[in-house]
Amino acid sequence: MAIARGIVAARTLTVLVLAAGRGTRMRSAVAKVLHPVLGRPLLAWPLEVARALPATHRGVIVGFQAEAVTKALPAGFEAILQPKLWGTGHAVRQARRLFAGEGDTVVLSGDTPLLTAATVRRLLADHRRRRATVSFLTARQADPTGYGRVVRDESGEVRAIVEHDDADAATLRVDEVNAGVYCFENRFLDRALGRLRAANRQEEYYLTDVIAAAVRARLAVAGVLCDDAEEMLGVNDRVQLARVHAVLRTRVLERLMRAGVTVVDPPSTWVEPGVRVGADSVLLPGTTLQGATVIGAGCRIGPHTRVRDSRIAQEALVRDCCVIEEATIGPRCQVGPFAHLRPGTRLAAGARVGNFVETKKTRLGAGAKASHLSYLGDAQIGRRVNVGAGTITCNYDGYSKFKTVIGDDVFIGSDTQLVAPVRVGKGALVAAGTTVTKDVPAGALALSRAPQKIVAGWADRRRKLLGKKQS
Ligand code: UD1
Ligand code: CA
């Protein structure tokens, strides 16, 4: 007996994810499973579940836009081509090689992104404990439209799954639906798929017909009702896409809130699953945090600010309407409102970047400030530098990019143009309105202005001559 149990535990497990369908109901030129959900393709969510299962083989059935879908697969998944889209049963059949011989196969849909690995593990454990031939998850959906209905007999045993399009009025009233998550005993699956017929409204080979085949053969079939109907939501159209998107967004936000982050307005806040945020940080309404962004403790972000693939250290303040991409922001920095920090921006501790300032491949030293209306590109700016309003680095001549280097404690007056390549030495002062074309030595003053002329009374004389007030 102990040996027998050992064999059961060691059975091989294949996981297949169905992703070949066109997704007709999306009315899209893009394959359904490639539509993004919180920064990842729809398909990435079930793949994460597949990866979390103790499988020996992991396959993804591809067909419509096979090349693009295959490209979206992470390592460890084998793409299997379904050359004609003849239905879910036909799709699984293409992967026969992966479930030849002893063992079980779990089948997931590429369009069911809310499913968790814990739920599939429970299904698998239950399937093996009962030594079932087929086990599958079901749920009661308030709106079962479009799903396959689970038909049971008076004693509650599963008889069949009937697809929406093939169901009669009585069957359409059944609210228990097939979630599209299955465990099959391999040898049975292989045999049953070989016998499928496409005798239905859609003229497809339905994977769901395998259930009725098992019932007819008096094999053990378990339709396992899952309490959490939300987890079973599938995406067939864009209304359902928005619905699952909202659920996934809420899941991520609730995890952050439980870890000590204040999310002032969850419905308008979007945080992708790979983002980390420290405790006591506050996300104001309309904030979007994307990619591999890491935010330290005690920061305030937003409202209406988007941060992608950036690091923001503790106690930084990023005000309204900023766009921050591939940037590093030090502790206690202040950014915005309306700042645009582009890739390669690095702000050291306490630096400030104010409204209508754009930075790219630019470092600001500790305590440096660029408070208003500037473009700083390919610049290295020292500590405690003051960059005046309207300062522009002229870093591009139409062919190449050039660097501007500004030493510590420099004061750059307003409306300065720095024509790169150029260097301003430590402690130098650049007077307002200067066009810097030559290096400025440390401690020097740089000044380039056309001399100002005063013509006394000129404006009054003109007014008299034209004989009317300015309009
Ligand atoms: C399917 C089930 C239905 C269930 C629902 C749950 C069938 C026949 N029906 O219906 O009982 O309630 O899922 O969400 O299985 N696919 C392929 N190749 C094909 C056709 C589809 O790989 O030839 C893939 C799709 O990309 C998709 C998945 O299989 O990821 C399900 O296909 P879909 O057309 O969405 O099936 P539903 O009508 O939702
Ligand atoms: Ca579906």
Coordinates of C-alpha atoms and ligand atoms in Angstrom, one line a residue:
M1 CA 0.0 0.0 0.0
A2 CA 2.8 2.3 0.9
I3 CA 4.4 1.6 -2.4
A4 CA 1.2 2.2 -4.3
R5 CA 0.9 5.6 -2.6
G6 CA 4.5 6.4 -3.6
I7 CA 3.7 5.7 -7.2
V8 CA 0.7 8.0 -7.1
A9 CA 2.7 10.8 -5.6
A10 CA 5.4 10.4 -8.3
R11 CA 3.0 10.4 -11.2
T12 CA 4.1 12.7 -14.0
L13 CA 2.1 15.9 -14.4
T14 CA 1.7 17.8 -17.6
V15 CA 0.2 21.3 -17.7
L16 CA -1.3 22.7 -20.9
V17 CA -2.5 26.2 -21.4
L18 CA -4.9 26.8 -24.3
A19 CA -4.0 29.9 -26.2
A20 CA -4.6 29.2 -29.9
G21 CA -8.0 30.8 -30.2
R22 CA -8.6 33.9 -32.3
G23 CA -10.7 35.6 -29.6
T24 CA -13.4 36.6 -32.1
R25 CA -15.6 38.3 -29.5
M26 CA -12.8 40.7 -28.7
R27 CA -13.2 42.2 -32.3
S28 CA -9.5 42.9 -32.4
A29 CA -6.6 42.5 -34.8
V30 CA -4.5 41.4 -31.8
A31 CA -4.8 37.8 -30.4
K32 CA -7.0 37.8 -27.3
V33 CA -4.3 36.3 -25.0
L34 CA -1.9 39.2 -25.9
H35 CA -4.2 42.0 -24.7
P36 CA -2.4 43.6 -21.8
V37 CA -3.7 43.3 -18.2
L38 CA -1.8 45.3 -15.7
G39 CA 1.3 45.5 -17.9
R40 CA 1.4 41.8 -18.9
P41 CA -0.3 39.9 -21.6
L42 CA -3.5 38.2 -20.5
L43 CA -1.8 34.9 -21.0
A44 CA 1.0 35.7 -18.5
W45 CA -1.4 35.2 -15.6
P46 CA -2.4 31.6 -16.2
L47 CA 1.2 30.9 -17.1
E48 CA 2.2 32.0 -13.7
V49 CA -0.3 29.5 -12.3
A50 CA 1.1 26.8 -14.6
R51 CA 4.6 27.5 -13.4
A52 CA 3.6 27.2 -9.8
L53 CA 2.4 23.6 -10.3
P54 CA 4.8 20.7 -9.8
A55 CA 4.7 19.8 -13.5
T56 CA 7.2 17.7 -15.5
H57 CA 6.0 19.2 -18.8
R58 CA 4.5 22.6 -19.5
G59 CA 3.0 23.3 -22.9
V60 CA 1.1 26.2 -24.5
I61 CA -1.2 25.6 -27.5
V62 CA -0.7 28.4 -30.0
G63 CA -2.4 29.0 -33.3
F64 CA -3.8 32.4 -34.1
Q65 CA -0.8 34.7 -34.3
A66 CA 1.3 31.8 -33.2
E67 CA 4.6 33.6 -33.6
A68 CA 3.7 36.6 -31.5
V69 CA 2.1 34.4 -28.8
T70 CA 5.2 32.1 -28.8
K71 CA 7.4 35.1 -28.3
A72 CA 5.5 36.1 -25.2
L73 CA 6.2 32.7 -23.5
P74 CA 8.7 32.7 -20.7
A75 CA 11.4 30.0 -20.4
G76 CA 10.1 26.6 -19.4
F77 CA 7.1 26.5 -21.7
E78 CA 6.9 24.7 -24.9
A79 CA 4.8 26.1 -27.7
I80 CA 2.7 23.5 -29.5
L81 CA 1.1 24.6 -32.8
Q82 CA -2.6 23.9 -33.4
P83 CA -2.6 24.3 -37.2
K84 CA -6.4 24.7 -37.6
L85 CA -8.6 26.2 -34.9
W86 CA -11.0 23.3 -34.6
G87 CA -11.9 23.7 -30.9
T88 CA -10.5 23.1 -27.4
G89 CA -10.5 19.3 -27.8
H90 CA -8.6 19.5 -31.0
A91 CA -6.2 22.0 -29.3
V92 CA -5.4 19.6 -26.4
R93 CA -4.9 16.7 -28.9
Q94 CA -2.0 18.6 -30.5
A95 CA 0.0 18.1 -27.3
R96 CA -0.4 14.3 -27.1
R97 CA 3.3 13.9 -27.0
L98 CA 3.4 15.7 -23.7
F99 CA 0.9 13.4 -22.0
A100 CA 1.8 10.0 -23.4
G101 CA 1.9 7.3 -20.7
E102 CA 1.1 7.3 -17.0
G103 CA 0.2 10.5 -15.2
D104 CA -2.2 13.4 -15.2
T105 CA -2.7 16.5 -17.3
V106 CA -4.0 19.8 -16.0
V107 CA -5.6 22.0 -18.7
L108 CA -6.0 25.7 -18.1
S109 CA -7.4 28.4 -20.4
G110 CA -5.2 31.3 -21.6
D111 CA -8.2 33.6 -21.0
T112 CA -8.9 33.0 -17.2
P113 CA -6.5 35.3 -15.5
L114 CA -8.0 35.4 -12.0
L115 CA -7.4 31.7 -11.2
T116 CA -4.9 31.1 -8.4
A117 CA -2.4 28.2 -8.2
A118 CA -3.8 27.3 -4.8
T119 CA -7.2 26.5 -6.3
V120 CA -5.6 24.3 -9.0
R121 CA -3.5 22.5 -6.4
R122 CA -6.6 21.7 -4.4
L123 CA -8.3 20.4 -7.6
L124 CA -5.3 18.2 -8.3
A125 CA -5.0 16.9 -4.8
D126 CA -8.7 16.1 -4.8
H127 CA -8.4 14.4 -8.2
R128 CA -5.6 12.2 -7.0
R129 CA -7.2 11.3 -3.7
R130 CA -10.4 10.2 -5.4
R131 CA -8.4 8.6 -8.2
A132 CA -10.7 10.3 -10.6
T133 CA -10.5 10.0 -14.3
V134 CA -11.6 13.6 -14.9
S135 CA -11.9 16.4 -12.4
F136 CA -12.9 20.0 -13.3
L137 CA -13.8 23.2 -11.5
T138 CA -17.2 24.7 -11.6
A139 CA -18.7 27.9 -10.3
R140 CA -22.1 29.5 -9.9
Q141 CA -22.1 32.6 -12.1
A142 CA -24.8 35.3 -11.7
D143 CA -24.6 35.7 -15.4
P144 CA -23.7 32.4 -17.0
T145 CA -24.0 33.7 -20.6
G146 CA -21.4 32.2 -22.9
Y147 CA -20.1 29.5 -20.5
G148 CA -20.6 25.8 -20.8
R149 CA -23.3 24.6 -18.3
V150 CA -22.8 21.7 -15.9
V151 CA -25.6 19.3 -16.2
R152 CA -26.1 17.0 -13.2
D153 CA -28.6 14.2 -12.5
E154 CA -31.0 14.0 -9.5
S155 CA -28.3 12.6 -7.3
G156 CA -26.0 15.5 -8.2
E157 CA -23.6 13.5 -10.3
V158 CA -22.2 15.2 -13.4
R159 CA -23.7 14.0 -16.6
A160 CA -22.2 16.4 -19.2
I161 CA -21.1 19.9 -20.0
V162 CA -23.3 21.6 -22.6
E163 CA -22.0 24.6 -24.4
H164 CA -24.1 27.8 -24.4
D165 CA -24.7 27.7 -28.1
D166 CA -25.9 24.1 -27.9
A167 CA -28.1 24.4 -24.8
D168 CA -31.9 24.2 -24.7
A169 CA -33.9 26.7 -22.6
A170 CA -33.9 24.5 -19.5
T171 CA -30.1 24.0 -19.7
L172 CA -29.5 27.8 -20.2
R173 CA -31.2 28.4 -16.8
V174 CA -28.4 26.3 -15.1
D175 CA -26.1 28.8 -13.3
E176 CA -23.3 26.3 -12.6
V177 CA -20.7 26.7 -15.3
N178 CA -17.6 25.0 -16.4
A179 CA -14.6 27.1 -15.4
G180 CA -12.3 25.6 -18.1
V181 CA -9.9 24.1 -15.5
Y182 CA -9.4 20.3 -15.7
C183 CA -7.4 17.4 -14.5
F184 CA -7.4 14.3 -16.7
E185 CA -5.9 10.9 -16.3
N186 CA -3.6 10.7 -19.3
R187 CA -4.5 7.4 -20.9
F188 CA -8.2 8.2 -20.8
L189 CA -7.6 11.7 -22.2
D190 CA -5.7 10.4 -25.1
R191 CA -8.4 7.8 -25.9
A192 CA -11.3 10.2 -25.5
L193 CA -9.8 12.9 -27.7
G194 CA -9.3 10.4 -30.5
R195 CA -13.1 9.8 -30.4
L196 CA -14.4 13.3 -30.3
R197 CA -16.9 14.4 -33.0
A198 CA -17.6 17.9 -34.0
A199 CA -21.4 17.4 -34.1
N200 CA -22.4 20.7 -32.6
R201 CA -23.5 24.3 -33.5
Q202 CA -19.9 25.5 -33.8
E203 CA -18.7 22.4 -35.6
E204 CA -15.8 22.2 -33.2
Y205 CA -14.1 19.4 -31.3
Y206 CA -15.1 20.4 -27.7
L207 CA -12.8 19.4 -24.9
T208 CA -15.9 19.5 -22.7
D209 CA -17.4 16.4 -24.6
V210 CA -14.7 14.3 -22.9
I211 CA -16.7 14.7 -19.7
A212 CA -19.8 13.0 -21.1
A213 CA -17.6 10.3 -22.6
A214 CA -16.2 9.5 -19.2
V215 CA -19.7 9.4 -17.7
R216 CA -20.8 7.0 -20.5
A217 CA -17.8 4.8 -19.7
R218 CA -18.8 4.8 -16.0
L219 CA -15.5 6.4 -15.0
A220 CA -15.0 8.7 -12.0
V221 CA -15.9 12.3 -12.9
A222 CA -15.8 15.0 -10.3
G223 CA -17.2 18.5 -11.0
V224 CA -15.7 20.5 -8.1
L225 CA -17.7 23.6 -7.2
C226 CA -15.5 26.5 -6.3
D227 CA -16.9 29.1 -3.9
D228 CA -15.0 31.9 -5.4
A229 CA -16.9 32.5 -8.7
E230 CA -14.8 35.5 -9.4
E231 CA -11.6 33.4 -9.8
M232 CA -13.3 31.6 -12.6
L233 CA -14.2 34.6 -14.7
G234 CA -13.1 34.2 -18.3
V235 CA -12.3 36.9 -20.8
N236 CA -14.2 36.6 -24.1
D237 CA -14.9 40.2 -24.8
R238 CA -13.6 43.7 -23.8
V239 CA -16.3 44.1 -21.1
Q240 CA -15.0 41.0 -19.4
L241 CA -11.5 42.2 -19.9
A242 CA -12.2 45.4 -18.0
R243 CA -13.9 43.4 -15.3
V244 CA -10.9 41.1 -14.6
H245 CA -8.6 44.0 -15.0
A246 CA -10.4 45.7 -12.1
V247 CA -10.2 42.6 -9.9
L248 CA -6.5 42.1 -10.5
R249 CA -5.9 45.8 -9.8
T250 CA -7.8 45.5 -6.5
R251 CA -5.8 42.4 -5.5
V252 CA -2.5 44.3 -6.0
L253 CA -3.7 47.3 -4.1
E254 CA -5.1 45.3 -1.2
R255 CA -1.7 43.6 -0.8
L256 CA 0.0 47.0 -0.7
M257 CA -2.6 48.5 1.8
R258 CA -2.2 45.5 4.1
A259 CA 1.6 46.1 4.0
G260 CA 1.1 49.7 5.2
V261 CA 0.7 51.7 2.1
T262 CA -2.1 54.3 1.9
V263 CA -4.0 54.2 -1.3
V264 CA -6.3 57.2 -1.2
D265 CA -8.5 56.3 -4.1
P266 CA -8.2 52.6 -5.1
P267 CA -10.6 52.9 -8.1
S268 CA -8.3 55.4 -9.9
T269 CA -4.9 53.9 -8.8
W270 CA -3.1 51.4 -11.0
V271 CA -0.2 49.4 -9.7
E272 CA 1.4 46.6 -11.7
P273 CA 2.2 43.4 -9.8
G274 CA 6.0 43.7 -10.0
V275 CA 6.0 47.1 -8.1
R276 CA 7.2 47.4 -4.5
V277 CA 6.1 50.3 -2.2
G278 CA 7.4 50.9 1.3
A279 CA 5.3 51.4 4.4
D280 CA 3.7 54.7 5.1
S281 CA 3.9 55.8 1.5
V282 CA 0.8 57.5 0.2
L283 CA -0.5 57.0 -3.3
L284 CA -2.8 59.9 -4.3
P285 CA -5.6 59.5 -6.8
G286 CA -4.8 58.7 -10.4
T287 CA -1.3 57.3 -9.6
T288 CA 0.0 54.6 -12.0
L289 CA 3.1 52.6 -11.0
Q290 CA 4.5 50.3 -13.6
G291 CA 7.1 47.7 -14.3
A292 CA 9.9 47.1 -11.8
T293 CA 9.3 50.3 -9.9
V294 CA 10.5 50.3 -6.3
I295 CA 9.3 53.1 -3.9
G296 CA 10.7 53.5 -0.5
A297 CA 9.0 54.2 2.8
G298 CA 7.2 57.5 3.6
C299 CA 6.9 58.8 0.0
R300 CA 4.0 60.7 -1.4
I301 CA 3.2 60.1 -5.0
G302 CA 0.6 61.9 -7.2
P303 CA -2.1 62.8 -7.8
H304 CA -2.1 61.8 -11.5
T305 CA 1.5 60.8 -11.7
R306 CA 2.9 57.8 -13.7
V307 CA 6.1 56.1 -12.7
R308 CA 7.7 53.3 -14.8
D309 CA 10.7 51.1 -14.0
S310 CA 12.1 53.6 -11.5
R311 CA 13.5 53.7 -8.0
I312 CA 12.3 56.3 -5.6
A313 CA 14.0 56.4 -2.2
Q314 CA 12.4 57.0 1.2
E315 CA 10.5 60.2 2.0
A316 CA 10.6 61.5 -1.6
L317 CA 7.7 63.7 -2.7
V318 CA 6.6 63.4 -6.3
R319 CA 3.8 65.9 -6.8
D320 CA 0.9 66.2 -9.3
C321 CA 1.1 65.1 -13.0
C322 CA 4.7 63.8 -13.3
V323 CA 5.9 61.2 -15.8
I324 CA 8.9 59.3 -14.5
E325 CA 10.6 56.6 -16.5
E326 CA 13.8 54.6 -15.8
A327 CA 14.9 57.2 -13.3
T328 CA 16.5 57.0 -9.8
I329 CA 15.3 59.5 -7.2
G330 CA 17.2 59.8 -3.9
P331 CA 15.8 60.2 -0.4
R332 CA 13.8 63.3 0.4
C333 CA 13.9 64.6 -3.2
Q334 CA 11.0 66.7 -4.4
V335 CA 9.7 66.4 -8.0
G336 CA 7.0 68.2 -9.9
P337 CA 4.3 69.2 -10.3
F338 CA 4.4 68.6 -14.1
A339 CA 8.0 67.2 -14.3
H340 CA 9.1 64.7 -16.9
L341 CA 12.1 62.6 -15.8
R342 CA 13.2 60.5 -18.7
P343 CA 15.5 57.4 -18.7
G344 CA 18.9 57.9 -17.1
T345 CA 17.8 60.6 -14.7
R346 CA 19.5 60.3 -11.3
L347 CA 18.6 62.7 -8.5
A348 CA 20.9 62.5 -5.4
A349 CA 19.5 63.0 -1.9
G350 CA 17.4 66.1 -1.4
A351 CA 17.6 67.3 -5.0
R352 CA 14.6 69.2 -6.4
V353 CA 13.1 69.2 -9.9
G354 CA 10.1 71.6 -10.3
N355 CA 7.4 72.3 -12.8
F356 CA 7.9 72.0 -16.5
V357 CA 11.4 70.5 -16.2
E358 CA 12.4 67.7 -18.5
T359 CA 15.5 65.6 -17.7
K360 CA 17.2 62.9 -19.7
K361 CA 20.5 61.0 -18.9
T362 CA 21.1 63.7 -16.3
R363 CA 22.4 63.6 -12.8
L364 CA 21.7 66.2 -10.2
G365 CA 23.9 66.2 -7.1
A366 CA 22.7 66.3 -3.5
G367 CA 20.7 69.4 -2.8
A368 CA 20.8 70.7 -6.4
K369 CA 17.7 72.4 -7.7
A370 CA 16.1 72.9 -11.1
S371 CA 12.8 74.5 -10.1
H372 CA 11.2 75.8 -13.3
L373 CA 10.9 75.4 -17.0
S374 CA 14.1 73.6 -18.1
Y375 CA 15.5 71.0 -20.4
L376 CA 18.5 69.1 -18.9
G377 CA 19.8 66.4 -21.2
D378 CA 23.1 64.5 -21.0
A379 CA 24.2 66.7 -18.1
Q380 CA 26.1 66.0 -14.9
I381 CA 25.2 68.6 -12.4
G382 CA 27.1 68.9 -9.0
R383 CA 25.9 69.3 -5.5
R384 CA 23.9 72.4 -4.4
V385 CA 23.8 73.8 -7.9
N386 CA 21.0 76.2 -8.6
V387 CA 19.7 75.8 -12.2
G388 CA 17.7 79.0 -12.9
A389 CA 14.3 79.1 -14.7
G390 CA 14.4 78.5 -18.4
T391 CA 17.8 76.9 -18.5
I392 CA 18.4 74.7 -21.6
T393 CA 21.2 72.3 -22.3
C394 CA 21.7 72.4 -26.1
N395 CA 22.9 68.8 -26.2
Y396 CA 22.1 67.8 -29.8
D397 CA 23.4 69.2 -33.1
G398 CA 21.2 67.1 -35.4
Y399 CA 23.8 64.3 -35.5
S400 CA 25.2 63.6 -32.0
K401 CA 24.5 64.2 -28.4
F402 CA 27.0 66.1 -26.2
K403 CA 27.6 66.4 -22.5
T404 CA 27.3 69.4 -20.1
V405 CA 29.2 69.1 -16.9
I406 CA 28.5 71.6 -14.1
G407 CA 30.6 71.5 -10.9
D408 CA 29.4 71.8 -7.2
D409 CA 27.9 75.1 -5.9
V410 CA 27.5 76.6 -9.4
F411 CA 24.8 79.2 -9.9
I412 CA 23.2 79.2 -13.3
G413 CA 21.1 82.3 -13.9
S414 CA 17.7 82.2 -15.6
D415 CA 17.3 81.8 -19.3
T416 CA 20.8 80.3 -19.8
Q417 CA 21.7 78.1 -22.8
L418 CA 24.5 75.7 -22.3
V419 CA 25.8 74.7 -25.7
A420 CA 27.4 71.3 -25.2
P421 CA 30.0 70.0 -25.0
V422 CA 30.7 72.4 -22.3
R423 CA 31.9 72.5 -18.6
V424 CA 31.2 75.0 -15.9
G425 CA 33.8 74.8 -13.0
K426 CA 33.0 74.6 -9.3
G427 CA 31.5 77.7 -7.7
A428 CA 31.2 79.6 -11.0
L429 CA 28.3 81.9 -11.8
V430 CA 26.6 82.1 -15.1
A431 CA 24.6 85.4 -15.4
A432 CA 21.0 85.3 -16.5
G433 CA 20.5 85.3 -20.2
T434 CA 23.9 83.9 -21.1
T435 CA 24.7 81.6 -24.0
V436 CA 27.6 79.5 -22.7
T437 CA 29.7 78.2 -25.6
K438 CA 33.1 78.0 -23.9
D439 CA 34.1 76.3 -20.7
V440 CA 33.8 78.4 -17.6
P441 CA 36.7 78.1 -15.1
A442 CA 36.0 77.4 -11.4
G443 CA 35.0 80.5 -9.5
A444 CA 34.5 82.7 -12.6
L445 CA 31.6 84.7 -13.9
A446 CA 30.3 84.0 -17.4
L447 CA 28.2 86.7 -19.0
S448 CA 27.1 87.0 -22.6
R449 CA 24.5 89.7 -23.3
A450 CA 23.9 92.3 -26.0
P451 CA 24.4 95.7 -24.3
Q452 CA 21.1 97.3 -23.4
K453 CA 20.2 100.6 -25.1
I454 CA 17.9 103.2 -23.5
V455 CA 16.0 105.7 -25.8
A456 CA 14.3 108.2 -23.4
G457 CA 10.7 109.0 -24.3
W458 CA 10.6 106.8 -27.4
A459 CA 7.4 104.9 -26.3
D460 CA 5.5 108.0 -25.5
R461 CA 6.4 109.7 -28.9
R462 CA 5.2 106.6 -30.8
R463 CA 1.9 106.6 -29.0
K464 CA 1.3 110.2 -29.9
L465 CA 2.3 109.6 -33.5
L466 CA -0.1 106.7 -34.0
G467 CA -2.8 108.7 -32.2
K468 CA -4.5 105.9 -30.3
K469 CA -4.2 103.7 -27.3
Q470 CA -2.8 100.3 -27.6
S471 CA -5.5 97.7 -28.0
Ligands
UD1_1 C1 -14.8 27.3 -22.9 C2 -15.5 26.0 -22.6 C3 -16.7 26.3 -21.7 C4 -16.3 27.0 -20.4 C5 -15.4 28.3 -20.8 C6 -14.8 28.8 -19.5 C7 -15.2 24.5 -24.5 C8 -15.8 23.9 -25.7 N1 -15.9 25.3 -23.8 O1 -15.7 28.1 -23.6 O2 -17.4 25.1 -21.3 O3 -17.4 27.4 -19.7 O4 -14.4 27.9 -21.7 O5 -14.1 30.0 -19.7 O6 -14.0 24.2 -24.2 N2 -8.7 27.6 -27.9 C9 -7.7 27.0 -28.6 N3 -8.0 26.4 -29.8 C10 -9.2 26.4 -30.3 C11 -10.3 27.1 -29.6 C12 -9.9 27.7 -28.4 O7 -6.5 26.9 -28.1 O8 -9.4 25.9 -31.4 C13 -8.3 28.3 -26.6 C14 -8.6 29.8 -26.6 O9 -7.5 30.5 -27.0 C15 -9.0 30.0 -25.1 C16 -9.5 28.7 -24.6 O10 -9.1 27.7 -25.6 O11 -7.9 30.4 -24.3 C17 -11.0 28.6 -24.5 O12 -11.6 28.9 -25.7 P1 -12.9 29.9 -25.9 O13 -13.2 30.0 -27.3 O14 -12.7 31.1 -25.1 O15 -14.0 29.0 -25.1 P2 -15.3 29.4 -24.4 O16 -16.3 29.7 -25.4 O17 -15.0 30.5 -23.4
CA2 CA -13.2 31.7 -23.0

